[in-house]
CSV table of C-alpha atoms in Angstrom, one decimal:
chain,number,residue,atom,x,y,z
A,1,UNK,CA,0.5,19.0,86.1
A,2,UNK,CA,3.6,20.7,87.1
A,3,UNK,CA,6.1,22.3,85.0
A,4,UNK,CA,9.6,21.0,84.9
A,5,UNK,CA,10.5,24.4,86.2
A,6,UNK,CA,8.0,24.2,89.2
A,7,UNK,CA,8.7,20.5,90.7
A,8,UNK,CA,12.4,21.9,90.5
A,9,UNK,CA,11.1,24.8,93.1
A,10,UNK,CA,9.0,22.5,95.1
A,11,UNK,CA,11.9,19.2,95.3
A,12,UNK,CA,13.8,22.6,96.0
A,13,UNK,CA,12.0,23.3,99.2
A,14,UNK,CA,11.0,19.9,100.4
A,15,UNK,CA,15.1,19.6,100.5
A,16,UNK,CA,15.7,22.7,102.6
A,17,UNK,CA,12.7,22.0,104.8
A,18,UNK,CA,14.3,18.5,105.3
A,19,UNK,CA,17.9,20.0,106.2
A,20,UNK,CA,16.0,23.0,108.6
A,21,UNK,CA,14.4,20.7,110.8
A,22,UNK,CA,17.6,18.3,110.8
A,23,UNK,CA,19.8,20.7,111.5
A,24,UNK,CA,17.5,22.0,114.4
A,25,UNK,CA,16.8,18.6,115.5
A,26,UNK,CA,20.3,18.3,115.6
A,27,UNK,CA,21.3,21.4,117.7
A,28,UNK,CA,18.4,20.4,120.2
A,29,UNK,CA,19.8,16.6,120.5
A,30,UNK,CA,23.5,18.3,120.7
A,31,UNK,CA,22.1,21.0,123.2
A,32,UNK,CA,20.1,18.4,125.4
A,33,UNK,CA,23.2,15.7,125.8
A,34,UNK,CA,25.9,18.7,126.4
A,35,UNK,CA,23.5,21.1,128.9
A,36,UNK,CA,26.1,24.1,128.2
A,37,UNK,CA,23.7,25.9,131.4
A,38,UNK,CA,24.1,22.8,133.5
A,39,UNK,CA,20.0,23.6,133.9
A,40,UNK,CA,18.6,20.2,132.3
A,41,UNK,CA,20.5,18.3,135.3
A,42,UNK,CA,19.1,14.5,135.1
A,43,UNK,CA,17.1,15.3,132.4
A,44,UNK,CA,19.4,15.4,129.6
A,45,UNK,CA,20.2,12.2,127.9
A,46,UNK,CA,23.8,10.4,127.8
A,47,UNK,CA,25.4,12.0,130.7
A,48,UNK,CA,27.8,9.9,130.5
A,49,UNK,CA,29.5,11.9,127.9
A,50,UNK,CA,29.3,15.0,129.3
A,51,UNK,CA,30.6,16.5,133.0
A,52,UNK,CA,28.2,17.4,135.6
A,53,UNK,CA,28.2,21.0,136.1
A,54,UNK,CA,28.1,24.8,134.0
A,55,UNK,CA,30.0,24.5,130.7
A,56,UNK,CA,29.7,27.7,129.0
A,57,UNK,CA,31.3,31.4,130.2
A,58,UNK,CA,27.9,33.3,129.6
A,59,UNK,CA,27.4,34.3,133.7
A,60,UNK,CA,24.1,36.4,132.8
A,61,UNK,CA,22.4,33.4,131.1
A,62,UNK,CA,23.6,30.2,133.2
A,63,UNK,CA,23.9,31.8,136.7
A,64,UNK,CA,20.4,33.1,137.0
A,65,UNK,CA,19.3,29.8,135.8
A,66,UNK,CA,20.6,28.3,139.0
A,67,UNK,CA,17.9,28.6,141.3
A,68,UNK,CA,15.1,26.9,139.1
A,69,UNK,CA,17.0,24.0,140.1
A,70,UNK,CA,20.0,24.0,142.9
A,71,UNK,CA,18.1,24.7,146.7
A,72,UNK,CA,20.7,27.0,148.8
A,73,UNK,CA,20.3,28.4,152.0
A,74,UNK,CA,22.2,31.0,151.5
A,75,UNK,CA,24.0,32.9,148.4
A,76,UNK,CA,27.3,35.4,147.7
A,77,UNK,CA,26.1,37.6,145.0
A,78,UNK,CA,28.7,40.4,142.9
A,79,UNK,CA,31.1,40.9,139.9
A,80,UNK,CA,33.8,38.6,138.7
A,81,UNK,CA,35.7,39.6,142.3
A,82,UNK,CA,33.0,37.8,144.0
A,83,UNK,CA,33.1,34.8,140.8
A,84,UNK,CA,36.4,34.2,141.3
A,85,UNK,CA,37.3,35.3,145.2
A,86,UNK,CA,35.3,32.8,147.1
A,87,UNK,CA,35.7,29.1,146.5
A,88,UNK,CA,33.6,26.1,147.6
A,89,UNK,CA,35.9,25.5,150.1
A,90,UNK,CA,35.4,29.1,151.3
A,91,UNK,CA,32.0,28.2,152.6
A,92,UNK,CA,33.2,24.5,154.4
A,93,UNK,CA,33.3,25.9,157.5
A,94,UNK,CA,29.9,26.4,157.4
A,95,UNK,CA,28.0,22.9,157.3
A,96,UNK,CA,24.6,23.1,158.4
A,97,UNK,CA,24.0,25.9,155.4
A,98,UNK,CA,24.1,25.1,151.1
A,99,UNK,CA,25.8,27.9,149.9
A,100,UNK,CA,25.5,29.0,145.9
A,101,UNK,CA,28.2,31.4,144.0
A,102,UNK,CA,26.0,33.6,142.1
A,103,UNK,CA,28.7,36.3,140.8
A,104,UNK,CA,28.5,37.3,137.5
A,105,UNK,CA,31.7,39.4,135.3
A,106,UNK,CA,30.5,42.9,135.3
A,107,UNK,CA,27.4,43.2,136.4
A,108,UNK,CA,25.5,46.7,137.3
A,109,UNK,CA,23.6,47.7,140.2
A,110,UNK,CA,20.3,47.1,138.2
A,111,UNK,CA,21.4,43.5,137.7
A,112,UNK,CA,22.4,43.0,140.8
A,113,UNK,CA,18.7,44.2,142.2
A,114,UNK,CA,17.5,42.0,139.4
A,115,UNK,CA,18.6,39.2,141.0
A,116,UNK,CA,18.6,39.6,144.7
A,117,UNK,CA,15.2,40.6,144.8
A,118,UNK,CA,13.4,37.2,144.0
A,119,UNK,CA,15.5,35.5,146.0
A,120,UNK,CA,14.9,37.6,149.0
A,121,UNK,CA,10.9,37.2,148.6
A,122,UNK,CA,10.9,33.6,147.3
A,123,UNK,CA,11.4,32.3,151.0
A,124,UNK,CA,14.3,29.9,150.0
A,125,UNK,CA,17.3,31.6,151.6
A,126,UNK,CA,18.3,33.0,155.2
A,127,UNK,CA,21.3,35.0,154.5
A,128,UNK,CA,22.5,36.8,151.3
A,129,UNK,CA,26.4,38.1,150.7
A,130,UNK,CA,26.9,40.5,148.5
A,131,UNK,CA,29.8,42.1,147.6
A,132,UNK,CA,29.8,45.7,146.3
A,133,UNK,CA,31.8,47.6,143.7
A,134,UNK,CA,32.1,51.3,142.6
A,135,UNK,CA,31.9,50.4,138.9
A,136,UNK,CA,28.4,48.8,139.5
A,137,UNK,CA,26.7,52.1,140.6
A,138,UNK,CA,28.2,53.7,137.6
A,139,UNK,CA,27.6,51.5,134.8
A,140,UNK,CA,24.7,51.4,132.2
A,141,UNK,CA,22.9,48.1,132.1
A,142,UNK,CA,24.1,45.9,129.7
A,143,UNK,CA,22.3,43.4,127.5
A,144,UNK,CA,19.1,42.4,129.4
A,145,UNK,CA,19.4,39.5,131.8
A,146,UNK,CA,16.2,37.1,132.4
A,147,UNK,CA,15.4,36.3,136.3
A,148,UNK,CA,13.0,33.5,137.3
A,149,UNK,CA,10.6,33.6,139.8
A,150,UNK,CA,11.9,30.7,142.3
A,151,UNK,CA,10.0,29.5,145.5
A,152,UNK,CA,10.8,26.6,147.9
A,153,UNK,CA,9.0,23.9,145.8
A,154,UNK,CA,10.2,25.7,142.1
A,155,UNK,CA,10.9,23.3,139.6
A,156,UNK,CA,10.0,25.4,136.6
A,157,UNK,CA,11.2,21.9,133.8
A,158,UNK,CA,9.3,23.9,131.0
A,159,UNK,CA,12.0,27.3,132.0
A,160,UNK,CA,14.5,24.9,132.1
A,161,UNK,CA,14.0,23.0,128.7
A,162,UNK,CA,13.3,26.3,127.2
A,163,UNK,CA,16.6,27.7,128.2
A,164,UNK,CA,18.7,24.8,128.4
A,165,UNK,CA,17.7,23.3,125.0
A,166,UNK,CA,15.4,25.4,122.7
A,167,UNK,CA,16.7,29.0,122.9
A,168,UNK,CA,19.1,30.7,120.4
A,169,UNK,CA,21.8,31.1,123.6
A,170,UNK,CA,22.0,27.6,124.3
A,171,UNK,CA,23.1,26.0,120.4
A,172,UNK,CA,25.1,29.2,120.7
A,173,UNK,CA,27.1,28.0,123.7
A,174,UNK,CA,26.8,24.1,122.9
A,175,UNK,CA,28.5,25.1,119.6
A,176,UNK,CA,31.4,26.8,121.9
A,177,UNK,CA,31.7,23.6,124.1
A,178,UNK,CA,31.6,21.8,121.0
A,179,UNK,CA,35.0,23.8,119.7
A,180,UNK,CA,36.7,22.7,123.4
A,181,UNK,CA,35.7,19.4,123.7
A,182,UNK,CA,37.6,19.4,126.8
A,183,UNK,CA,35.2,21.8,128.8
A,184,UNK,CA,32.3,19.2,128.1
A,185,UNK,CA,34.6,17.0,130.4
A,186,UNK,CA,35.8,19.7,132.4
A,187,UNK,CA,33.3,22.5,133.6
A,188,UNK,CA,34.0,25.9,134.7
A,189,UNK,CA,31.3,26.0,137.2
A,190,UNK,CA,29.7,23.2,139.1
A,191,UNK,CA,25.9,23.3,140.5
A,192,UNK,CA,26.2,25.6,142.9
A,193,UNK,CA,28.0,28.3,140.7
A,194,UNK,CA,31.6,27.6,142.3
A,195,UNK,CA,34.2,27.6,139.6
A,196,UNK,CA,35.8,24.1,139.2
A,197,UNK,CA,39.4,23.5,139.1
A,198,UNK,CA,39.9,21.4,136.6
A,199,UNK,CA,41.4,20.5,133.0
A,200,UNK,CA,39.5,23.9,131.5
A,201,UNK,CA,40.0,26.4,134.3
A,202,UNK,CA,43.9,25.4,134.8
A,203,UNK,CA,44.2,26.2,131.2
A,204,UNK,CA,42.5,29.7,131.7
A,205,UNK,CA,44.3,30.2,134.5
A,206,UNK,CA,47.6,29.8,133.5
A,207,UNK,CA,46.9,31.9,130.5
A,208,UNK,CA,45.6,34.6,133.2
A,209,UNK,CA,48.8,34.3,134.9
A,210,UNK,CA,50.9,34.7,132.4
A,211,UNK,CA,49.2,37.7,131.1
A,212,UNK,CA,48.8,40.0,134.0
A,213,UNK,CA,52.4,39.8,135.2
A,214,UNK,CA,54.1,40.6,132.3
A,215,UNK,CA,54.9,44.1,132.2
A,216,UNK,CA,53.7,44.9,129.1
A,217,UNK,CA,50.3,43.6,130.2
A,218,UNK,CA,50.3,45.0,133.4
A,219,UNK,CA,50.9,48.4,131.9
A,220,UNK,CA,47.9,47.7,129.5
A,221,UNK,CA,45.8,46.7,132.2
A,222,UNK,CA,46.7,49.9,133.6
A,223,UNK,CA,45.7,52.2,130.6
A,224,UNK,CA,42.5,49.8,130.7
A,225,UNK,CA,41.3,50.9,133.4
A,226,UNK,CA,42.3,54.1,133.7
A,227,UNK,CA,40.3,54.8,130.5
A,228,UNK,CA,37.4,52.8,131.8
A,229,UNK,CA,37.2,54.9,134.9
A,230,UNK,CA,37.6,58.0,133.1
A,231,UNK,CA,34.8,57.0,131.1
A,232,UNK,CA,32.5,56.1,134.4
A,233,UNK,CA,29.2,58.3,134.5
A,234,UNK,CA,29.2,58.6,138.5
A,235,UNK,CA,29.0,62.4,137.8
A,236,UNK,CA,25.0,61.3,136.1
A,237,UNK,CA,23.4,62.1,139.4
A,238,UNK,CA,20.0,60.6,138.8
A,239,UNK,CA,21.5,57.6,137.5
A,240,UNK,CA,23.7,57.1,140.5
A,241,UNK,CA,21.0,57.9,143.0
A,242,UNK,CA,18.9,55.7,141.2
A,243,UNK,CA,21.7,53.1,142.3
A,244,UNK,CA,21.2,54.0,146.0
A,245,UNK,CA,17.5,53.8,145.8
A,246,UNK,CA,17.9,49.8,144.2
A,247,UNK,CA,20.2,49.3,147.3
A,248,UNK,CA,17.3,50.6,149.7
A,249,UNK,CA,14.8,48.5,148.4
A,250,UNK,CA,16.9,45.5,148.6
A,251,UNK,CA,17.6,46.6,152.3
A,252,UNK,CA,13.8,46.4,152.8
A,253,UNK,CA,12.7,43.8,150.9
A,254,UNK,CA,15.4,41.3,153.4
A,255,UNK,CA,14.1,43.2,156.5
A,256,UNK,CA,10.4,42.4,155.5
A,257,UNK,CA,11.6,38.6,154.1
A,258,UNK,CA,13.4,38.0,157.4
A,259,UNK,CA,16.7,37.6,155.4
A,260,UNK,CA,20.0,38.6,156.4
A,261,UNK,CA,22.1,41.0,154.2
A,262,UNK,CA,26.0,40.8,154.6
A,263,UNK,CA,27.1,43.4,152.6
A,264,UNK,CA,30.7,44.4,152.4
A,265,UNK,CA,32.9,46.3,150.2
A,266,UNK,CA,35.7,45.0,148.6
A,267,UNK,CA,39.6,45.4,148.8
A,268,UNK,CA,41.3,46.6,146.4
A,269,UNK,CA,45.2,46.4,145.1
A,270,UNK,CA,46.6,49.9,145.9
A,271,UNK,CA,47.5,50.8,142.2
A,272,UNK,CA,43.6,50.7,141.8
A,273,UNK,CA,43.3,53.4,144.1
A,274,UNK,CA,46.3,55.2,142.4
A,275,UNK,CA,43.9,54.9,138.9
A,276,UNK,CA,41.5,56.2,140.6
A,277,UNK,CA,43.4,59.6,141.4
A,278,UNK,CA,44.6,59.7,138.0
A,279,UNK,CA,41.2,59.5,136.4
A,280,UNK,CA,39.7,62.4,138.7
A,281,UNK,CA,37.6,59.3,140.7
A,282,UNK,CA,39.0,58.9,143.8
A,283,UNK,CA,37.0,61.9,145.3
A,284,UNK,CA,33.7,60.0,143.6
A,285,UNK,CA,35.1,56.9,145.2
A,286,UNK,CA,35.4,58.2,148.8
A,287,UNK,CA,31.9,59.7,148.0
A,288,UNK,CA,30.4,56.3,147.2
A,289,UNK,CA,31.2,54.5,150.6
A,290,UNK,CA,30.1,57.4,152.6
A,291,UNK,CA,26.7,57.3,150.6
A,292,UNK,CA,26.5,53.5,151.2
A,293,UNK,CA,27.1,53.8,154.8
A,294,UNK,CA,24.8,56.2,155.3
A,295,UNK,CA,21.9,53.7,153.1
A,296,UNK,CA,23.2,51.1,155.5
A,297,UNK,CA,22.7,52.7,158.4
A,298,UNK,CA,19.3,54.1,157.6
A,299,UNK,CA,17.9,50.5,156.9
A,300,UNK,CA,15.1,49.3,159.4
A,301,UNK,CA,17.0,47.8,162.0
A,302,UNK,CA,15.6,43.8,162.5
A,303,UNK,CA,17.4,41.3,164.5
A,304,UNK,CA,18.4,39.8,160.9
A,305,UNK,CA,20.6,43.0,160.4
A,306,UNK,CA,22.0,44.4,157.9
A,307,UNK,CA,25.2,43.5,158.8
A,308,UNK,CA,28.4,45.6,156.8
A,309,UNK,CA,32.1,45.6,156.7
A,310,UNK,CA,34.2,47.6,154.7
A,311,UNK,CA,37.7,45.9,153.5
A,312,UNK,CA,38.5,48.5,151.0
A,313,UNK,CA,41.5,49.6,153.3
A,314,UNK,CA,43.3,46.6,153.4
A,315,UNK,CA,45.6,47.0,151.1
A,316,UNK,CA,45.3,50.7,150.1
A,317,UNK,CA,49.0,51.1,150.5
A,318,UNK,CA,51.6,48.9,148.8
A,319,UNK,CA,53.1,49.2,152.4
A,320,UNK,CA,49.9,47.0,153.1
A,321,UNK,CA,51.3,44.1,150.9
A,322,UNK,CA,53.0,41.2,151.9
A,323,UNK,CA,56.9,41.4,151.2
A,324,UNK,CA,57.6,40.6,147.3
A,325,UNK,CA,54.0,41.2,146.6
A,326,UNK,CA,54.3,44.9,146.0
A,327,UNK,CA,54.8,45.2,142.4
A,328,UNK,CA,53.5,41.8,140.7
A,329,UNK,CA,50.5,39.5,140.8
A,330,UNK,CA,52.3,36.2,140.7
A,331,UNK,CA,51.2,33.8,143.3
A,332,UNK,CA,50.7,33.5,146.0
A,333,UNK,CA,50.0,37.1,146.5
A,334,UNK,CA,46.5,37.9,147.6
A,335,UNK,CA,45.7,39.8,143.9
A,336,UNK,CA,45.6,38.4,140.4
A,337,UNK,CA,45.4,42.0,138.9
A,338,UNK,CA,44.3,45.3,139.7
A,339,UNK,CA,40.8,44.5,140.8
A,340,UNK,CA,40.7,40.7,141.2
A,341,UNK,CA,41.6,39.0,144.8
A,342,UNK,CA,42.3,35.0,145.3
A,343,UNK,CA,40.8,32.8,147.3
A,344,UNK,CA,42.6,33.2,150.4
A,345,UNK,CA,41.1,36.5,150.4
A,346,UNK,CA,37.7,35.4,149.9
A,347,UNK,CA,38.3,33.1,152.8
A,348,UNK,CA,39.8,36.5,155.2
A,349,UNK,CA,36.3,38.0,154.5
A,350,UNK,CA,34.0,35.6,155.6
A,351,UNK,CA,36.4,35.3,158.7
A,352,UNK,CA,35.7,39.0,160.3
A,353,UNK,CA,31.9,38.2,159.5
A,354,UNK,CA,32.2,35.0,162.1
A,355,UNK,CA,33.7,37.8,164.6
């Protein structure tokens, strides 16, 4: 027989077992309905409730996700200039191909690699963008970002369930759409990784807006990134050659794969250049597109390409900018903040490619 004292302990744990697995149970239903990813697609249930699409801000979780179940002929891969520069509507001109948005805020050279690369030998694409950035061949890798093997037939359900559903980053971002009920309904990205306009985005936007013109916040922006470059480790030479090298294999790997690369740097609102020069990086800079020509140009040479344009000169000097666009970001002028260009940008770049 038990002691009082011991049925206590055991009622005790039969409780706390029961609210575990409910509250598990729970966070899986909650996940499975919501799909914060958008990776469980049909599979979830009631999707009536929730918006088609990618609900949670997380890029390094939800975009590689994308090809275990979206089929794309052809990707634009960078940082949040490439996120947020190049539309749906971007890519309408182009019918015959599915394009997919595969930009993720901040990411590194190694993450960038991390990502082409199984594209490139999976078979499913012709033609890769990608957009490049000085920042990504001087930053350190951040938290580790998964990749999936994809292939022409991939439908990895169990990789999808897993992530979508089961995994510690999924309740964590159901529990955020749960907070803003409205992004279940309205989605920042849809299927194919373009951001969606809608109730959520607006809201952001707006918000975006109103912070980056104000002076206050463009001069914090300013000090932002002026520390940030002065904090850059371009001077690590094996780190940045190590950069280069990742760049060469990806050349390789799309010569081999019969995919094209179009790889192009971006422009750039002049103050950015002016940050540069004060944090001692504008040499480091000029260095940096000399060393990726010269990688460029030393690729094998296929009928493929690689193909490369550079746009950083486009707007190097505020002379470059369209009247009442030199000292503010409001629309419609072609730069939300320092770094960041609209649309209609996005849009001018893929024009000089169809040259």
């Amino acid at each position: 027989m038990f002691s009082s004292e011991e049925q206590a302990a055991k009622n005790y744990l039969w409780v706390l077992a029961v609210i575990l697995l409910f509250t598990f149970s729970s966070m899986v239903l909650i996940s499975w309905v919501i799909d914060p990813f958008g990776v469980l697609r049909k599979d979830r249930g009631f999707p009536e409730l929730c918006a088609e699409g990618i609900k949670t801000t997380d890029d390094r979780t939800s975009i590689p996700l994308l090809p275990l179940k979206t089929q794309f002929s052809e990707a634009i891969i960078g940082n949040s200039r490439i996120k947020r520069g190049f539309t749906r509507e971007s890519f309408e001109g182009n019918a015959l191909k599915k394009t997919a948005n595969l930009g993720i805020s901040s990411l590194t050279m190694e993450e960038l690699y991390q990502l082409s690369a199984p594209l490139i030998q999976s078979k499913q694409l012709d033609t890769i963008w990608i957009g490049l950035d000085f920042g990504m061949f001087g930053k350190r890798n951040p938290d580790a970002m998964k990749v999936y093997e994809t292939s022409q037939t991939s439908y990895d359900r169990l990789s999808s369930y897993l992530s979508g559903a089961l995994s510690f980053k999924a309740w964590r971002e159901t529990t955020f759409v749960i907070r803003r009920f409205h992004n279940c309904r309205s989605p920042v990205r849809d299927y194919q990784g373009f951001i969606i306009s809608g109730k959520y985005w607006h809201k952001r936007n707006n918000a975006w807006n109103e912070k980056t013109t104000g002076s206050d916040s463009v001069e914090l922006t300013r000090r932002r990134l002026l520390k940030e470059f002065s904090e850059t480790d371009n001077e690590q030479a094996s780190r940045y050659q190590y950069h280069l090298t990742l760049l060469e294999e990806l050349l390789k790997k799309a010569g081999n794969n019969s995919v094209q690369l179009n790889l192009f740097i971006n422009p750039s609102h002049p103050d950015y250049f002016d940050i540069l020069d004060k944090a001692g990086k504008l040499n480091n800079y000029r260095q940096w597109k000399l060393d990726i020509e010269t990688v460029i140009q030393n690729a094998p040479r296929t009928a493929m390409g690689p193909r490369f344009m550079d746009f950083s000169g486009w707007y190097v000097h505020k002379d470059f900018m369209p009247l009442g666009c030199r000292d503010n970001f409001a629309p419609p002028c072609p730069f939300s903040d320092f770094t960041h260009y609209r649309p209609q940008i996005g849009m001018q770049i893929l024009r000089e490619f169809q040259k």
